[in-house]
Amino acid sequence: MQNIQSNIDKLKAEISAELKRLGRENEEINLVAVSKTHPVEAVDIALQHGIKHIGENRVQEAMRKVPMISQPLEGFHFIGRLQTNKINQLLSLKPFLIHSIDSVYLAERLHRALGRTNRTQDILIQVNTTGEVQKNGVDFENAEELIKKIADFSCLRVRGLMTMGLFDPDPEVSRKYFRKLKTIFDKVRADDTQGFDYLSMGMSHDWKVALEEGANMIRIGSAIFGARD
Ligand SMILES: *Cc1c(COP(=O)(O)O)cnc(C)c1O
């Protein structure tokens, strides 16, 4: 745990250097620290050392941890598969952004739950760019149509797109998938008036490639908190 601070310092310095190299030094990159499996004490340490946004991928775990956080938190992000029977619990945590909406069915269930509370919720559409069967996300071919359909749900605001690259130690293998997602991101954003702003891609092993391909939100777990069991 004592390494969390130095991990964050190192990561932030690397992000700055990378942005400078890419001529994007004036841009703000949204850094989401993914704290899944790590104790709330680790989250507090990260929040004391410059992290403002955290991500969790299981509602049950988030329900245990998020209310125990004792440091100021700007945003809790939900980044995992969302089961419809967990929607109300998730909403009780007031997520800043839900990264993993990938069907009209899920969007509608979320919209209905929000309607009862009179709230709107910012979401991302998760796209399965790699086509792996075990991955969540709408197929690349159907992504634009899904975005259009979800625009009809008044309680949801689609703020952008999310994808996961391949779990391969070589980050270059994910470049083409990140590039693919950027093409629809730019296309949808060109006609947007509602704040379609976030391109969430890149994890500990491949965030540099994701930044090169235009990501402006990266989700970093092990490079901040250490390896998971
Ligand atoms: C776990 C996870 C991450 C972070 O993974 P690391 O490789 O530890 O950085 C990012 N995004 C999602 C959706 C995750 O589930």
mmCIF file of C-alpha atoms and ligand atoms in Angstrom:
data_model
loop_
_atom_site.group_PDB
_atom_site.id
_atom_site.type_symbol
_atom_site.label_atom_id
_atom_site.label_comp_id
_atom_site.label_asym_id
_atom_site.label_seq_id
_atom_site.Cartn_x
_atom_site.Cartn_y
_atom_site.Cartn_z
ATOM 1 C CA MET A 1 0.000 0.000 0.000
ATOM 2 C CA GLN A 2 2.922 2.310 0.618
ATOM 3 C CA ASN A 3 3.594 2.187 -3.091
ATOM 4 C CA ILE A 4 0.272 3.726 -4.068
ATOM 5 C CA GLN A 5 1.539 7.266 -3.748
ATOM 6 C CA SER A 6 4.671 6.632 -5.796
ATOM 7 C CA ASN A 7 2.675 4.670 -8.373
ATOM 8 C CA ILE A 8 0.334 7.631 -8.807
ATOM 9 C CA ASP A 9 3.188 10.138 -9.048
ATOM 10 C CA LYS A 10 4.952 8.002 -11.628
ATOM 11 C CA LEU A 11 1.782 7.416 -13.648
ATOM 12 C CA LYS A 12 0.862 11.094 -13.678
ATOM 13 C CA ALA A 13 4.347 12.051 -14.799
ATOM 14 C CA GLU A 14 4.164 9.462 -17.573
ATOM 15 C CA ILE A 15 0.761 10.692 -18.678
ATOM 16 C CA SER A 16 2.026 14.278 -18.844
ATOM 17 C CA ALA A 17 5.082 13.236 -20.812
ATOM 18 C CA GLU A 18 2.972 11.209 -23.186
ATOM 19 C CA LEU A 19 0.500 14.058 -23.755
ATOM 20 C CA LYS A 20 3.356 16.414 -24.424
ATOM 21 C CA ARG A 21 4.862 14.006 -26.923
ATOM 22 C CA LEU A 22 1.477 13.796 -28.655
ATOM 23 C CA GLY A 23 1.008 17.578 -28.692
ATOM 24 C CA ARG A 24 -1.994 17.207 -26.378
ATOM 25 C CA GLU A 25 -0.405 18.802 -23.317
ATOM 26 C CA ASN A 26 -3.282 21.211 -22.803
ATOM 27 C CA GLU A 27 -5.864 18.484 -22.683
ATOM 28 C CA GLU A 28 -7.172 17.033 -19.510
ATOM 29 C CA ILE A 29 -7.198 13.263 -19.349
ATOM 30 C CA ASN A 30 -9.746 11.750 -17.012
ATOM 31 C CA LEU A 31 -7.907 9.255 -14.874
ATOM 32 C CA VAL A 32 -10.135 6.644 -13.248
ATOM 33 C CA ALA A 33 -8.342 4.613 -10.567
ATOM 34 C CA VAL A 34 -9.799 1.106 -10.649
ATOM 35 C CA SER A 35 -9.860 -0.129 -7.066
ATOM 36 C CA LYS A 36 -11.650 -3.455 -7.526
ATOM 37 C CA THR A 37 -10.461 -6.150 -5.068
ATOM 38 C CA HIS A 38 -8.442 -3.588 -3.083
ATOM 39 C CA PRO A 39 -9.561 -2.459 0.371
ATOM 40 C CA VAL A 40 -11.150 0.893 1.064
ATOM 41 C CA GLU A 41 -7.976 1.940 2.902
ATOM 42 C CA ALA A 42 -6.158 1.763 -0.415
ATOM 43 C CA VAL A 43 -8.845 3.914 -2.019
ATOM 44 C CA ASP A 44 -8.439 6.531 0.708
ATOM 45 C CA ILE A 45 -4.684 6.619 0.183
ATOM 46 C CA ALA A 46 -5.161 7.116 -3.557
ATOM 47 C CA LEU A 47 -7.640 9.927 -2.917
ATOM 48 C CA GLN A 48 -5.139 11.585 -0.600
ATOM 49 C CA HIS A 49 -2.540 11.537 -3.339
ATOM 50 C CA GLY A 50 -4.217 13.155 -6.278
ATOM 51 C CA ILE A 51 -6.833 10.647 -7.445
ATOM 52 C CA LYS A 52 -10.328 12.115 -7.806
ATOM 53 C CA HIS A 53 -12.229 9.378 -9.624
ATOM 54 C CA ILE A 54 -12.427 5.711 -8.758
ATOM 55 C CA GLY A 55 -13.874 2.749 -10.652
ATOM 56 C CA GLU A 56 -15.417 -0.501 -9.479
ATOM 57 C CA ASN A 57 -16.726 -3.380 -11.576
ATOM 58 C CA ARG A 58 -19.073 -5.150 -9.137
ATOM 59 C CA VAL A 59 -22.110 -3.570 -7.542
ATOM 60 C CA GLN A 60 -21.836 -5.728 -4.417
ATOM 61 C CA GLU A 61 -18.257 -4.708 -3.798
ATOM 62 C CA ALA A 62 -19.023 -1.053 -4.506
ATOM 63 C CA MET A 63 -21.920 -1.162 -2.036
ATOM 64 C CA ARG A 64 -19.498 -2.286 0.655
ATOM 65 C CA LYS A 65 -16.681 0.104 -0.165
ATOM 66 C CA VAL A 66 -17.978 3.385 -1.555
ATOM 67 C CA PRO A 67 -19.915 4.400 1.589
ATOM 68 C CA MET A 68 -16.771 3.719 3.686
ATOM 69 C CA ILE A 69 -14.557 6.099 1.728
ATOM 70 C CA SER A 70 -13.436 8.888 4.049
ATOM 71 C CA GLN A 71 -11.653 11.182 1.598
ATOM 72 C CA PRO A 72 -13.245 13.623 -0.868
ATOM 73 C CA LEU A 73 -14.278 11.781 -4.030
ATOM 74 C CA GLU A 74 -15.387 13.587 -7.199
ATOM 75 C CA GLY A 75 -16.723 10.580 -9.012
ATOM 76 C CA PHE A 76 -17.500 6.915 -8.591
ATOM 77 C CA HIS A 77 -17.485 5.097 -11.938
ATOM 78 C CA PHE A 78 -19.147 1.785 -12.556
ATOM 79 C CA ILE A 79 -17.163 -0.111 -15.187
ATOM 80 C CA GLY A 80 -18.391 -3.722 -14.988
ATOM 81 C CA ARG A 81 -21.255 -5.830 -16.255
ATOM 82 C CA LEU A 82 -24.504 -4.468 -14.854
ATOM 83 C CA GLN A 83 -27.188 -6.966 -13.902
ATOM 84 C CA THR A 84 -30.682 -5.519 -13.987
ATOM 85 C CA ASN A 85 -31.426 -6.749 -10.469
ATOM 86 C CA LYS A 86 -28.549 -4.577 -9.187
ATOM 87 C CA ILE A 87 -29.636 -1.324 -10.846
ATOM 88 C CA ASN A 88 -31.316 0.178 -7.795
ATOM 89 C CA GLN A 89 -28.361 -0.582 -5.565
ATOM 90 C CA LEU A 90 -26.001 0.952 -8.084
ATOM 91 C CA LEU A 91 -28.106 4.097 -8.373
ATOM 92 C CA SER A 92 -28.104 4.477 -4.601
ATOM 93 C CA LEU A 93 -24.336 5.084 -4.910
ATOM 94 C CA LYS A 94 -24.938 8.016 -7.294
ATOM 95 C CA PRO A 95 -22.454 6.944 -9.963
ATOM 96 C CA PHE A 96 -20.756 9.777 -11.820
ATOM 97 C CA LEU A 97 -20.638 7.626 -14.942
ATOM 98 C CA ILE A 98 -21.715 4.085 -15.870
ATOM 99 C CA HIS A 99 -19.304 2.828 -18.554
ATOM 100 C CA SER A 100 -20.974 -0.439 -19.438
ATOM 101 C CA ILE A 101 -24.358 0.065 -21.098
ATOM 102 C CA ASP A 102 -24.535 -2.220 -24.111
ATOM 103 C CA SER A 103 -28.186 -2.964 -24.928
ATOM 104 C CA VAL A 104 -31.547 -1.246 -25.316
ATOM 105 C CA TYR A 105 -32.902 -3.652 -22.706
ATOM 106 C CA LEU A 106 -30.391 -2.553 -20.076
ATOM 107 C CA ALA A 107 -30.814 1.110 -20.991
ATOM 108 C CA GLU A 108 -34.557 0.864 -20.667
ATOM 109 C CA ARG A 109 -34.370 -0.795 -17.261
ATOM 110 C CA LEU A 110 -31.978 1.888 -16.089
ATOM 111 C CA HIS A 111 -34.181 4.634 -17.532
ATOM 112 C CA ARG A 112 -37.227 3.273 -15.726
ATOM 113 C CA ALA A 113 -35.415 3.008 -12.404
ATOM 114 C CA LEU A 114 -34.189 6.587 -12.792
ATOM 115 C CA GLY A 115 -37.659 7.838 -13.658
ATOM 116 C CA ARG A 116 -38.848 6.788 -10.233
ATOM 117 C CA THR A 117 -36.187 9.000 -8.630
ATOM 118 C CA ASN A 118 -36.440 11.910 -11.083
ATOM 119 C CA ARG A 119 -32.760 11.723 -11.909
ATOM 120 C CA THR A 120 -30.743 11.632 -15.073
ATOM 121 C CA GLN A 121 -27.658 9.478 -15.370
ATOM 122 C CA ASP A 122 -24.548 9.918 -17.492
ATOM 123 C CA ILE A 123 -23.562 6.724 -19.267
ATOM 124 C CA LEU A 124 -21.098 5.399 -21.808
ATOM 125 C CA ILE A 125 -21.876 2.804 -24.425
ATOM 126 C CA GLN A 126 -19.543 -0.162 -24.130
ATOM 127 C CA VAL A 127 -18.481 -1.472 -27.519
ATOM 128 C CA ASN A 128 -17.004 -4.931 -28.022
ATOM 129 C CA THR A 129 -14.398 -3.843 -30.544
ATOM 130 C CA THR A 130 -12.356 -7.061 -30.338
ATOM 131 C CA GLY A 131 -15.292 -9.355 -31.045
ATOM 132 C CA GLU A 132 -14.341 -11.791 -28.280
ATOM 133 C CA VAL A 133 -17.417 -13.738 -27.169
ATOM 134 C CA GLN A 134 -16.696 -13.456 -23.446
ATOM 135 C CA LYS A 135 -16.585 -9.662 -23.540
ATOM 136 C CA ASN A 136 -19.469 -7.328 -22.783
ATOM 137 C CA GLY A 137 -20.360 -4.609 -25.201
ATOM 138 C CA VAL A 138 -22.469 -4.001 -28.250
ATOM 139 C CA ASP A 139 -20.978 -5.258 -31.514
ATOM 140 C CA PHE A 140 -19.073 -2.596 -33.374
ATOM 141 C CA GLU A 141 -21.500 -2.834 -36.314
ATOM 142 C CA ASN A 142 -24.521 -2.117 -34.104
ATOM 143 C CA ALA A 143 -23.038 0.590 -31.927
ATOM 144 C CA GLU A 144 -24.306 3.662 -33.778
ATOM 145 C CA GLU A 145 -27.825 2.317 -33.960
ATOM 146 C CA LEU A 146 -27.791 1.588 -30.227
ATOM 147 C CA ILE A 147 -26.603 5.114 -29.464
ATOM 148 C CA LYS A 148 -29.498 6.514 -31.505
ATOM 149 C CA LYS A 149 -32.049 4.325 -29.755
ATOM 150 C CA ILE A 150 -30.763 5.190 -26.299
ATOM 151 C CA ALA A 151 -30.974 8.901 -27.120
ATOM 152 C CA ASP A 152 -34.752 8.495 -26.730
ATOM 153 C CA PHE A 153 -34.476 7.665 -23.027
ATOM 154 C CA SER A 154 -34.871 11.012 -21.328
ATOM 155 C CA CYS A 155 -33.291 9.899 -18.043
ATOM 156 C CA LEU A 156 -30.054 8.815 -19.727
ATOM 157 C CA ARG A 157 -27.368 10.990 -21.210
ATOM 158 C CA VAL A 158 -24.889 9.215 -23.469
ATOM 159 C CA ARG A 159 -21.568 10.890 -22.757
ATOM 160 C CA GLY A 160 -19.326 8.744 -24.929
ATOM 161 C CA LEU A 161 -17.909 5.296 -25.579
ATOM 162 C CA MET A 162 -15.932 2.669 -23.715
ATOM 163 C CA THR A 163 -14.014 -0.365 -24.869
ATOM 164 C CA MET A 164 -11.480 -2.884 -23.602
ATOM 165 C CA GLY A 165 -8.523 -3.983 -25.700
ATOM 166 C CA LEU A 166 -7.113 -7.479 -25.756
ATOM 167 C CA PHE A 167 -5.567 -8.980 -22.632
ATOM 168 C CA ASP A 168 -2.232 -9.345 -24.305
ATOM 169 C CA PRO A 169 1.036 -8.196 -22.771
ATOM 170 C CA ASP A 170 1.822 -6.523 -26.083
ATOM 171 C CA PRO A 171 -0.315 -3.361 -26.158
ATOM 172 C CA GLU A 172 0.214 -2.921 -29.896
ATOM 173 C CA VAL A 173 -2.290 -5.691 -30.596
ATOM 174 C CA SER A 174 -5.064 -3.427 -29.285
ATOM 175 C CA ARG A 175 -4.220 -0.401 -31.385
ATOM 176 C CA LYS A 176 -6.521 -1.313 -34.251
ATOM 177 C CA TYR A 177 -9.475 -1.787 -31.880
ATOM 178 C CA PHE A 178 -8.887 1.564 -30.203
ATOM 179 C CA ARG A 179 -8.594 3.199 -33.611
ATOM 180 C CA LYS A 180 -11.867 1.626 -34.703
ATOM 181 C CA LEU A 181 -13.690 2.998 -31.682
ATOM 182 C CA LYS A 182 -12.269 6.478 -32.289
ATOM 183 C CA THR A 183 -13.841 6.491 -35.765
ATOM 184 C CA ILE A 184 -17.396 6.101 -34.435
ATOM 185 C CA PHE A 185 -16.616 8.411 -31.533
ATOM 186 C CA ASP A 186 -15.668 11.207 -33.944
ATOM 187 C CA LYS A 187 -18.632 10.517 -36.179
ATOM 188 C CA VAL A 188 -21.206 10.629 -33.382
ATOM 189 C CA ARG A 189 -19.528 13.569 -31.712
ATOM 190 C CA ALA A 190 -19.692 15.632 -34.910
ATOM 191 C CA ASP A 191 -23.511 15.738 -34.729
ATOM 192 C CA ASP A 192 -23.777 15.913 -30.967
ATOM 193 C CA THR A 193 -25.124 18.742 -28.853
ATOM 194 C CA GLN A 194 -25.446 16.913 -25.530
ATOM 195 C CA GLY A 195 -21.876 16.445 -24.333
ATOM 196 C CA PHE A 196 -20.752 13.303 -26.096
ATOM 197 C CA ASP A 197 -17.225 13.855 -24.802
ATOM 198 C CA TYR A 198 -15.646 10.793 -23.267
ATOM 199 C CA LEU A 199 -13.634 8.121 -24.996
ATOM 200 C CA SER A 200 -12.854 5.614 -22.252
ATOM 201 C CA MET A 201 -10.152 3.192 -23.359
ATOM 202 C CA GLY A 202 -6.817 2.076 -22.000
ATOM 203 C CA MET A 203 -5.842 0.110 -18.886
ATOM 204 C CA SER A 204 -2.555 -0.401 -17.030
ATOM 205 C CA HIS A 205 -0.824 -2.268 -19.838
ATOM 206 C CA ASP A 206 -2.173 -0.426 -22.864
ATOM 207 C CA TRP A 207 -3.068 3.142 -21.886
ATOM 208 C CA LYS A 208 -0.220 4.681 -23.879
ATOM 209 C CA VAL A 209 -1.484 3.107 -27.076
ATOM 210 C CA ALA A 210 -5.027 4.197 -26.155
ATOM 211 C CA LEU A 211 -3.853 7.799 -25.671
ATOM 212 C CA GLU A 212 -2.076 7.689 -29.017
ATOM 213 C CA GLU A 213 -5.374 6.606 -30.542
ATOM 214 C CA GLY A 214 -7.333 9.436 -28.929
ATOM 215 C CA ALA A 215 -8.597 8.205 -25.543
ATOM 216 C CA ASN A 216 -9.409 10.976 -23.085
ATOM 217 C CA MET A 217 -10.441 8.734 -20.189
ATOM 218 C CA ILE A 218 -8.257 5.868 -18.987
ATOM 219 C CA ARG A 219 -9.078 3.218 -16.378
ATOM 220 C CA ILE A 220 -6.026 2.207 -14.393
ATOM 221 C CA GLY A 221 -6.032 -0.511 -11.734
ATOM 222 C CA SER A 222 -2.875 -2.524 -11.135
ATOM 223 C CA ALA A 223 -0.464 0.271 -12.111
ATOM 224 C CA ILE A 224 -1.852 2.251 -9.162
ATOM 225 C CA PHE A 225 -2.922 -0.323 -6.577
ATOM 226 C CA GLY A 226 -0.608 -3.219 -7.429
ATOM 227 C CA ALA A 227 -1.428 -6.677 -8.732
ATOM 228 C CA ARG A 228 -4.753 -8.283 -7.888
ATOM 229 C CA ASP A 229 -4.929 -11.809 -6.426
HETATM 230 C C1 LIG B 1 -10.093 -4.106 -14.020
HETATM 231 C C2 LIG B 1 -10.481 -3.181 -15.088
HETATM 232 C C3 LIG B 1 -9.646 -2.135 -15.489
HETATM 233 C C4 LIG B 1 -8.265 -1.896 -14.920
HETATM 234 O O1 LIG B 1 -7.414 -2.958 -15.179
HETATM 235 P P1 LIG B 1 -5.827 -2.885 -14.924
HETATM 236 O O2 LIG B 1 -5.262 -3.784 -15.935
HETATM 237 O O3 LIG B 1 -5.607 -3.378 -13.542
HETATM 238 O O4 LIG B 1 -5.417 -1.482 -15.093
HETATM 239 C C5 LIG B 1 -10.119 -1.279 -16.468
HETATM 240 N N1 LIG B 1 -11.326 -1.432 -17.023
HETATM 241 C C6 LIG B 1 -12.150 -2.409 -16.660
HETATM 242 C C7 LIG B 1 -13.476 -2.512 -17.320
HETATM 243 C C8 LIG B 1 -11.768 -3.322 -15.685
HETATM 244 O O5 LIG B 1 -12.607 -4.309 -15.344
#
